Amino acid sequence: MTKEICIPKNEVEPLAGMLSATFIQRHDLYARQLNDGSYICIRKPLSPGHVMAHLAGDLTLGGYALDQNSLAKFIVFDADDLPQFTGLLAMMRNLVEQAVISYCEVSRRGGHLWLFLPKPVDGKSARLFGKNLLRQHQLHGIELFPKQDRLSDGPGSLIRLPFGVHRKTGKRYGFITEERKPLAPTLQEQIRILGAPVKVPEAFMNDLLVRTPPEPQAPVLLSVGDPKTPLSERIKNSVSVYDFISRYIELSPAGRGLCPFHDDHALSFSVNAEKNYWHCFAGCGGGSVIDFWMRYRNCDFCSAVRELAEVLFAFKPSRYGDHS
């Protein structure tokens, strides 16, 4: 699709209503795409006029993956290159054989695969469903939205609202079938189809949710340390920060990931495996595994040491009378 698609004025408002009902989870704020492709959060109510302007190509909106109560009504897989996109199409075809309908949207570098849930569920359940689907189809490196189990201090992850003009390329990207043919000939017809999407069968979703994913491997201990060394130092010196933190957030092989301590869209979190510390480039701090645990669990230093010792060394620090 191109930018120059015109929608008759009498159709814009009802089409915007369909688009909003399907893809927008919250109306108390919205995200707007800038010309460089990044997004800013506008903390003002989203109006029907904004969605109509999105369809007209005057602005481009992003939709948040979780509502104010951390509930999700869809999941989205984001493929950033052709091999990943090919994998999503293969999953789409396999799902059709299981009577599960998904919707594939072309994007600038790959595509998005949307699955609409039978009812809104908490972010953790939505993510577990998505992760088990990826695991079932042996797909790796594909982003899953929502990216958070629950909201903390921000609105969470977002994805471009379909049928708008990408500000960086000036193009619209529509939906295609598993055979890579347009979902419908016109933008209006595609929106009408997506206005009432077929939802994932509840039995199918429940079946995947009860499948317990494999337990993450225990963190690699570099050494057990000298018992005479303060326990906090033993923890810092004995555990691989990369290995431990990757149990709680998704890290790339290079140690980059989304920071769990702020509303991150830029992989601001980094682990230096060689020097064994973490750092957030957006200002959330950094340090040892103890510093991470204090932030992640919102606990004090002594509590962090005690909890980490139980996890890493399988003993209670109080037995040794040393929490330093």
Coordinates of C-alpha atoms in Angstrom, one line a residue:
M1 CA 0.0 0.0 0.0
T2 CA 1.1 3.6 -0.5
K3 CA 0.4 6.9 1.2
E4 CA -1.9 8.1 -1.5
I5 CA -4.8 5.9 -0.6
C6 CA -7.9 8.0 -0.2
I7 CA -10.9 7.0 1.9
P8 CA -14.3 8.6 1.1
K9 CA -15.2 11.1 3.8
N10 CA -18.4 9.3 4.7
E11 CA -16.4 6.1 5.4
V12 CA -13.6 7.5 7.5
E13 CA -15.5 7.7 10.8
P14 CA -17.0 4.2 10.9
L15 CA -13.7 2.7 9.7
A16 CA -11.8 4.5 12.4
G17 CA -14.3 3.2 14.9
M18 CA -13.6 -0.4 13.7
L19 CA -9.9 0.1 13.9
S20 CA -10.1 1.6 17.4
A21 CA -12.3 -1.2 18.7
T22 CA -10.0 -3.9 17.5
F23 CA -6.5 -2.5 18.1
I24 CA -6.6 0.1 20.8
Q25 CA -6.5 -1.0 24.4
R26 CA -6.6 2.4 26.2
H27 CA -7.9 5.8 25.5
D28 CA -6.4 7.8 28.4
L29 CA -3.2 8.4 26.4
Y30 CA -1.7 7.4 23.1
A31 CA 1.6 7.1 21.3
R32 CA 2.6 9.1 18.2
Q33 CA 5.3 8.2 15.7
L34 CA 8.0 10.7 14.9
N35 CA 9.6 11.2 11.5
D36 CA 12.6 9.1 12.5
G37 CA 10.3 6.1 13.3
S38 CA 10.5 6.4 17.1
Y39 CA 7.5 7.1 19.3
I40 CA 6.5 9.6 22.0
C41 CA 3.8 9.1 24.6
I42 CA 1.1 11.8 24.6
R43 CA -0.5 11.8 28.0
K44 CA -3.8 13.2 26.7
P45 CA -7.0 11.3 25.8
L46 CA -7.1 9.6 22.5
S47 CA -10.1 10.9 20.5
P48 CA -11.9 9.5 17.4
G49 CA -10.4 12.4 15.5
H50 CA -6.9 11.1 16.2
V51 CA -7.7 7.7 14.7
M52 CA -9.3 9.4 11.7
A53 CA -6.2 11.5 11.2
H54 CA -4.2 8.2 11.4
L55 CA -6.2 6.8 8.5
A56 CA -5.9 10.0 6.6
G57 CA -2.1 9.8 6.9
D58 CA -1.8 13.1 8.8
L59 CA -0.3 11.4 11.9
T60 CA 0.7 7.8 12.8
L61 CA -0.4 6.2 16.1
G62 CA 1.0 3.4 18.2
G63 CA -1.2 1.2 20.2
Y64 CA -0.2 -0.1 23.6
A65 CA -0.2 -3.9 24.2
L66 CA -1.7 -3.7 27.7
D67 CA -4.5 -1.7 29.2
Q68 CA -4.5 0.2 32.4
N69 CA -5.1 -3.0 34.4
S70 CA -2.3 -4.9 32.6
L71 CA -4.7 -6.9 30.5
A72 CA -4.2 -7.9 26.9
K73 CA -6.8 -8.7 24.2
F74 CA -4.2 -9.7 21.6
I75 CA -0.6 -10.8 21.2
V76 CA 1.7 -9.7 18.4
F77 CA 4.8 -11.3 17.0
D78 CA 7.2 -8.9 15.4
A79 CA 9.6 -10.3 12.7
D80 CA 12.4 -7.9 11.8
D81 CA 13.9 -9.6 8.8
L82 CA 12.9 -12.0 6.0
P83 CA 13.9 -15.3 7.6
Q84 CA 11.9 -14.4 10.7
F85 CA 9.0 -13.3 8.6
T86 CA 9.1 -16.5 6.7
G87 CA 8.9 -18.4 10.0
L88 CA 5.8 -16.4 11.0
L89 CA 4.1 -17.3 7.8
A90 CA 4.9 -20.9 8.4
M91 CA 3.4 -20.7 11.8
M92 CA 0.3 -18.9 10.4
R93 CA -0.2 -21.8 7.9
N94 CA 0.2 -24.4 10.7
L95 CA -2.3 -22.5 12.9
V96 CA -4.9 -22.6 10.0
E97 CA -4.6 -26.4 10.0
Q98 CA -5.6 -26.3 13.7
A99 CA -8.5 -24.0 13.0
V100 CA -6.7 -21.0 14.6
I101 CA -6.9 -17.8 12.6
S102 CA -4.1 -15.2 12.8
Y103 CA -3.6 -12.0 10.8
C104 CA -0.3 -11.1 9.1
E105 CA 0.6 -7.5 8.6
V106 CA 3.5 -6.5 6.4
S107 CA 6.0 -4.0 8.0
R108 CA 9.0 -2.0 7.0
R109 CA 11.5 -4.9 7.5
G110 CA 9.4 -8.0 8.0
G111 CA 5.9 -8.3 9.5
H112 CA 3.6 -8.6 12.5
L113 CA 1.5 -11.6 13.2
W114 CA -1.6 -10.7 15.3
L115 CA -3.7 -13.2 17.3
F116 CA -6.8 -12.0 19.0
L117 CA -7.6 -13.7 22.4
P118 CA -11.0 -15.1 23.3
K119 CA -11.1 -12.7 26.2
P120 CA -8.7 -10.2 27.8
V121 CA -6.1 -11.9 30.0
D122 CA -3.3 -10.7 32.2
G123 CA -0.1 -9.8 30.6
K124 CA 1.7 -12.8 32.1
S125 CA -0.8 -15.3 30.6
A126 CA -0.7 -13.5 27.2
R127 CA 3.1 -13.8 27.2
L128 CA 3.1 -17.4 28.3
F129 CA 0.7 -18.2 25.4
G130 CA 2.9 -16.4 23.0
K131 CA 6.1 -17.9 24.2
N132 CA 4.6 -21.4 24.0
L133 CA 3.5 -20.8 20.5
L134 CA 7.0 -19.7 19.5
R135 CA 8.4 -22.7 21.3
Q136 CA 5.9 -25.1 19.6
H137 CA 7.0 -23.8 16.2
Q138 CA 10.7 -23.6 17.0
L139 CA 10.9 -19.8 16.3
H140 CA 13.7 -17.8 17.9
G141 CA 14.6 -14.1 18.1
I142 CA 11.1 -12.9 17.3
E143 CA 9.7 -10.1 19.5
L144 CA 6.5 -10.8 21.4
F145 CA 4.0 -8.1 22.4
P146 CA 3.1 -7.4 25.2
K147 CA 6.7 -7.3 26.4
Q148 CA 5.7 -6.9 30.1
D149 CA 3.8 -9.3 32.4
R150 CA 2.4 -6.2 34.1
L151 CA 2.7 -2.5 34.0
S152 CA 5.0 -0.7 36.5
D153 CA 5.8 3.0 36.0
G154 CA 4.8 3.5 32.4
P155 CA 2.3 2.4 29.8
G156 CA 4.4 -0.4 28.6
S157 CA 5.3 -1.6 25.1
L158 CA 3.5 -0.4 22.0
I159 CA 3.3 -1.4 18.3
R160 CA 2.4 0.7 15.3
L161 CA -1.4 0.9 14.8
P162 CA -2.2 -0.8 11.5
F163 CA -3.1 1.0 8.2
G164 CA -1.3 4.2 9.0
V165 CA 1.6 5.8 7.1
H166 CA 5.0 4.9 8.5
R167 CA 6.6 8.3 9.0
K168 CA 10.1 7.0 8.1
T169 CA 9.1 5.4 4.7
G170 CA 6.0 7.3 3.8
K171 CA 4.3 3.9 3.1
R172 CA 1.2 2.1 4.4
Y173 CA 1.5 -1.6 5.1
G174 CA -1.5 -3.8 4.8
F175 CA -2.4 -7.4 5.7
I176 CA -1.7 -10.5 3.7
T177 CA -2.8 -14.2 3.7
E178 CA -0.6 -17.1 4.4
E179 CA 0.0 -17.3 0.6
R180 CA 1.3 -13.7 0.7
K181 CA -1.7 -12.3 -1.2
P182 CA -3.6 -9.2 0.0
L183 CA -6.1 -10.0 2.7
A184 CA -8.6 -7.9 0.7
P185 CA -8.2 -5.7 -2.4
T186 CA -8.7 -2.3 -0.6
L187 CA -7.8 -0.7 2.6
Q188 CA -11.5 -0.3 3.5
E189 CA -12.2 -4.0 3.0
Q190 CA -9.2 -5.0 5.1
I191 CA -10.3 -2.7 8.0
R192 CA -13.8 -4.2 7.8
I193 CA -12.3 -7.7 8.1
L194 CA -10.2 -6.6 11.0
G195 CA -13.1 -4.8 12.6
A196 CA -14.5 -8.3 13.6
P197 CA -11.4 -10.5 13.8
V198 CA -11.7 -14.3 14.4
K199 CA -10.5 -14.9 17.9
V200 CA -8.3 -17.8 19.1
P201 CA -10.5 -20.7 20.3
E202 CA -10.5 -20.7 24.1
A203 CA -9.8 -24.4 24.3
F204 CA -6.7 -24.0 22.1
M205 CA -5.4 -21.1 24.3
N206 CA -6.1 -23.0 27.5
D207 CA -4.3 -26.0 26.2
L208 CA -1.1 -24.0 25.5
L209 CA -1.3 -22.2 28.8
V210 CA -1.2 -25.4 30.9
R211 CA 1.9 -26.5 29.2
T212 CA 4.7 -25.7 31.7
P213 CA 7.7 -24.2 30.0
P214 CA 11.1 -25.8 30.9
E215 CA 12.6 -24.4 34.0
P216 CA 15.4 -22.0 33.4
Q217 CA 18.8 -23.4 34.2
A218 CA 20.3 -22.5 37.5
P219 CA 22.7 -19.6 37.3
V220 CA 26.3 -20.5 36.6
L221 CA 28.5 -20.2 39.7
L222 CA 31.9 -19.1 38.9
S223 CA 33.2 -20.3 42.3
V224 CA 31.7 -20.9 45.7
G225 CA 34.2 -18.5 47.3
D226 CA 36.0 -18.6 50.6
P227 CA 33.5 -19.0 53.5
K228 CA 35.5 -16.4 55.4
T229 CA 34.8 -13.8 52.8
P230 CA 31.7 -11.6 53.5
L231 CA 28.7 -13.2 52.0
S232 CA 27.8 -10.2 49.8
E233 CA 31.3 -10.4 48.2
R234 CA 30.9 -14.1 47.7
I235 CA 27.7 -13.6 45.9
K236 CA 29.2 -10.9 43.6
N237 CA 32.2 -13.0 42.8
S238 CA 30.5 -16.3 42.4
V239 CA 27.6 -15.7 40.1
S240 CA 27.5 -14.8 36.4
V241 CA 25.4 -11.6 36.2
Y242 CA 24.4 -12.4 32.6
D243 CA 23.3 -15.9 33.4
F244 CA 21.3 -14.8 36.5
I245 CA 19.6 -11.8 35.0
S246 CA 18.6 -13.7 31.8
R247 CA 16.3 -15.8 34.0
Y248 CA 14.2 -12.6 34.6
I249 CA 14.5 -10.6 31.4
E250 CA 15.2 -11.5 27.8
L251 CA 18.8 -10.8 26.9
S252 CA 20.5 -11.0 23.5
P253 CA 23.7 -13.0 23.2
A254 CA 25.5 -9.6 23.4
G255 CA 23.8 -8.9 26.7
R256 CA 21.2 -6.3 25.6
G257 CA 17.6 -6.2 26.6
L258 CA 14.7 -4.0 27.6
C259 CA 15.2 -2.5 31.0
P260 CA 12.6 -3.7 33.6
F261 CA 12.9 -0.6 35.6
H262 CA 11.5 1.9 33.1
D263 CA 9.2 2.0 30.1
D264 CA 11.9 0.9 27.6
H265 CA 11.7 0.6 23.9
A266 CA 15.3 0.9 23.0
L267 CA 17.2 -2.0 24.6
S268 CA 18.7 0.3 27.2
F269 CA 19.7 -2.5 29.5
S270 CA 23.1 -4.1 29.1
V271 CA 25.2 -6.7 30.8
N272 CA 29.0 -6.7 30.6
A273 CA 29.7 -10.4 30.8
E274 CA 33.5 -9.9 30.9
K275 CA 33.4 -7.5 33.9
N276 CA 30.3 -9.1 35.4
Y277 CA 28.0 -6.1 35.9
W278 CA 24.8 -4.6 34.4
H279 CA 23.9 -1.1 33.4
C280 CA 20.9 0.9 32.1
F281 CA 21.9 3.6 29.6
A282 CA 18.6 5.4 30.3
G283 CA 19.6 6.3 33.9
C284 CA 18.2 3.4 36.0
G285 CA 21.7 2.6 37.4
G286 CA 23.7 -0.5 37.4
G287 CA 26.1 -2.6 39.3
S288 CA 26.3 -6.2 40.7
V289 CA 23.7 -8.9 40.9
I290 CA 22.9 -7.6 44.3
D291 CA 22.1 -4.1 42.9
F292 CA 19.9 -5.8 40.3
W293 CA 18.0 -7.8 42.9
M294 CA 17.4 -4.8 45.1
R295 CA 15.8 -2.9 42.2
Y296 CA 14.0 -6.0 40.8
R297 CA 12.5 -7.0 44.2
N298 CA 12.3 -3.5 45.6
C299 CA 14.1 -4.6 48.8
D300 CA 17.0 -3.4 50.9
F301 CA 20.6 -4.6 50.8
C302 CA 20.3 -7.2 53.6
S303 CA 17.2 -8.7 52.2
A304 CA 18.7 -9.0 48.8
V305 CA 21.8 -10.7 50.1
R306 CA 19.7 -13.1 52.2
E307 CA 17.4 -14.0 49.2
L308 CA 20.3 -14.4 46.7
A309 CA 22.2 -16.6 49.1
E310 CA 19.2 -18.9 49.4
V311 CA 18.9 -19.0 45.6
L312 CA 22.6 -19.4 44.8
F313 CA 24.0 -21.3 47.7
A314 CA 20.9 -23.1 49.1
F315 CA 21.5 -21.9 52.6
K316 CA 20.1 -19.3 55.0
P317 CA 22.6 -16.5 55.6
S318 CA 21.4 -16.1 59.1
R319 CA 23.1 -19.4 60.0
Y320 CA 26.4 -17.7 59.4
G321 CA 25.5 -14.4 61.1
D322 CA 26.9 -12.4 58.1
H323 CA 24.7 -10.2 55.9
S324 CA 27.4 -7.8 54.9

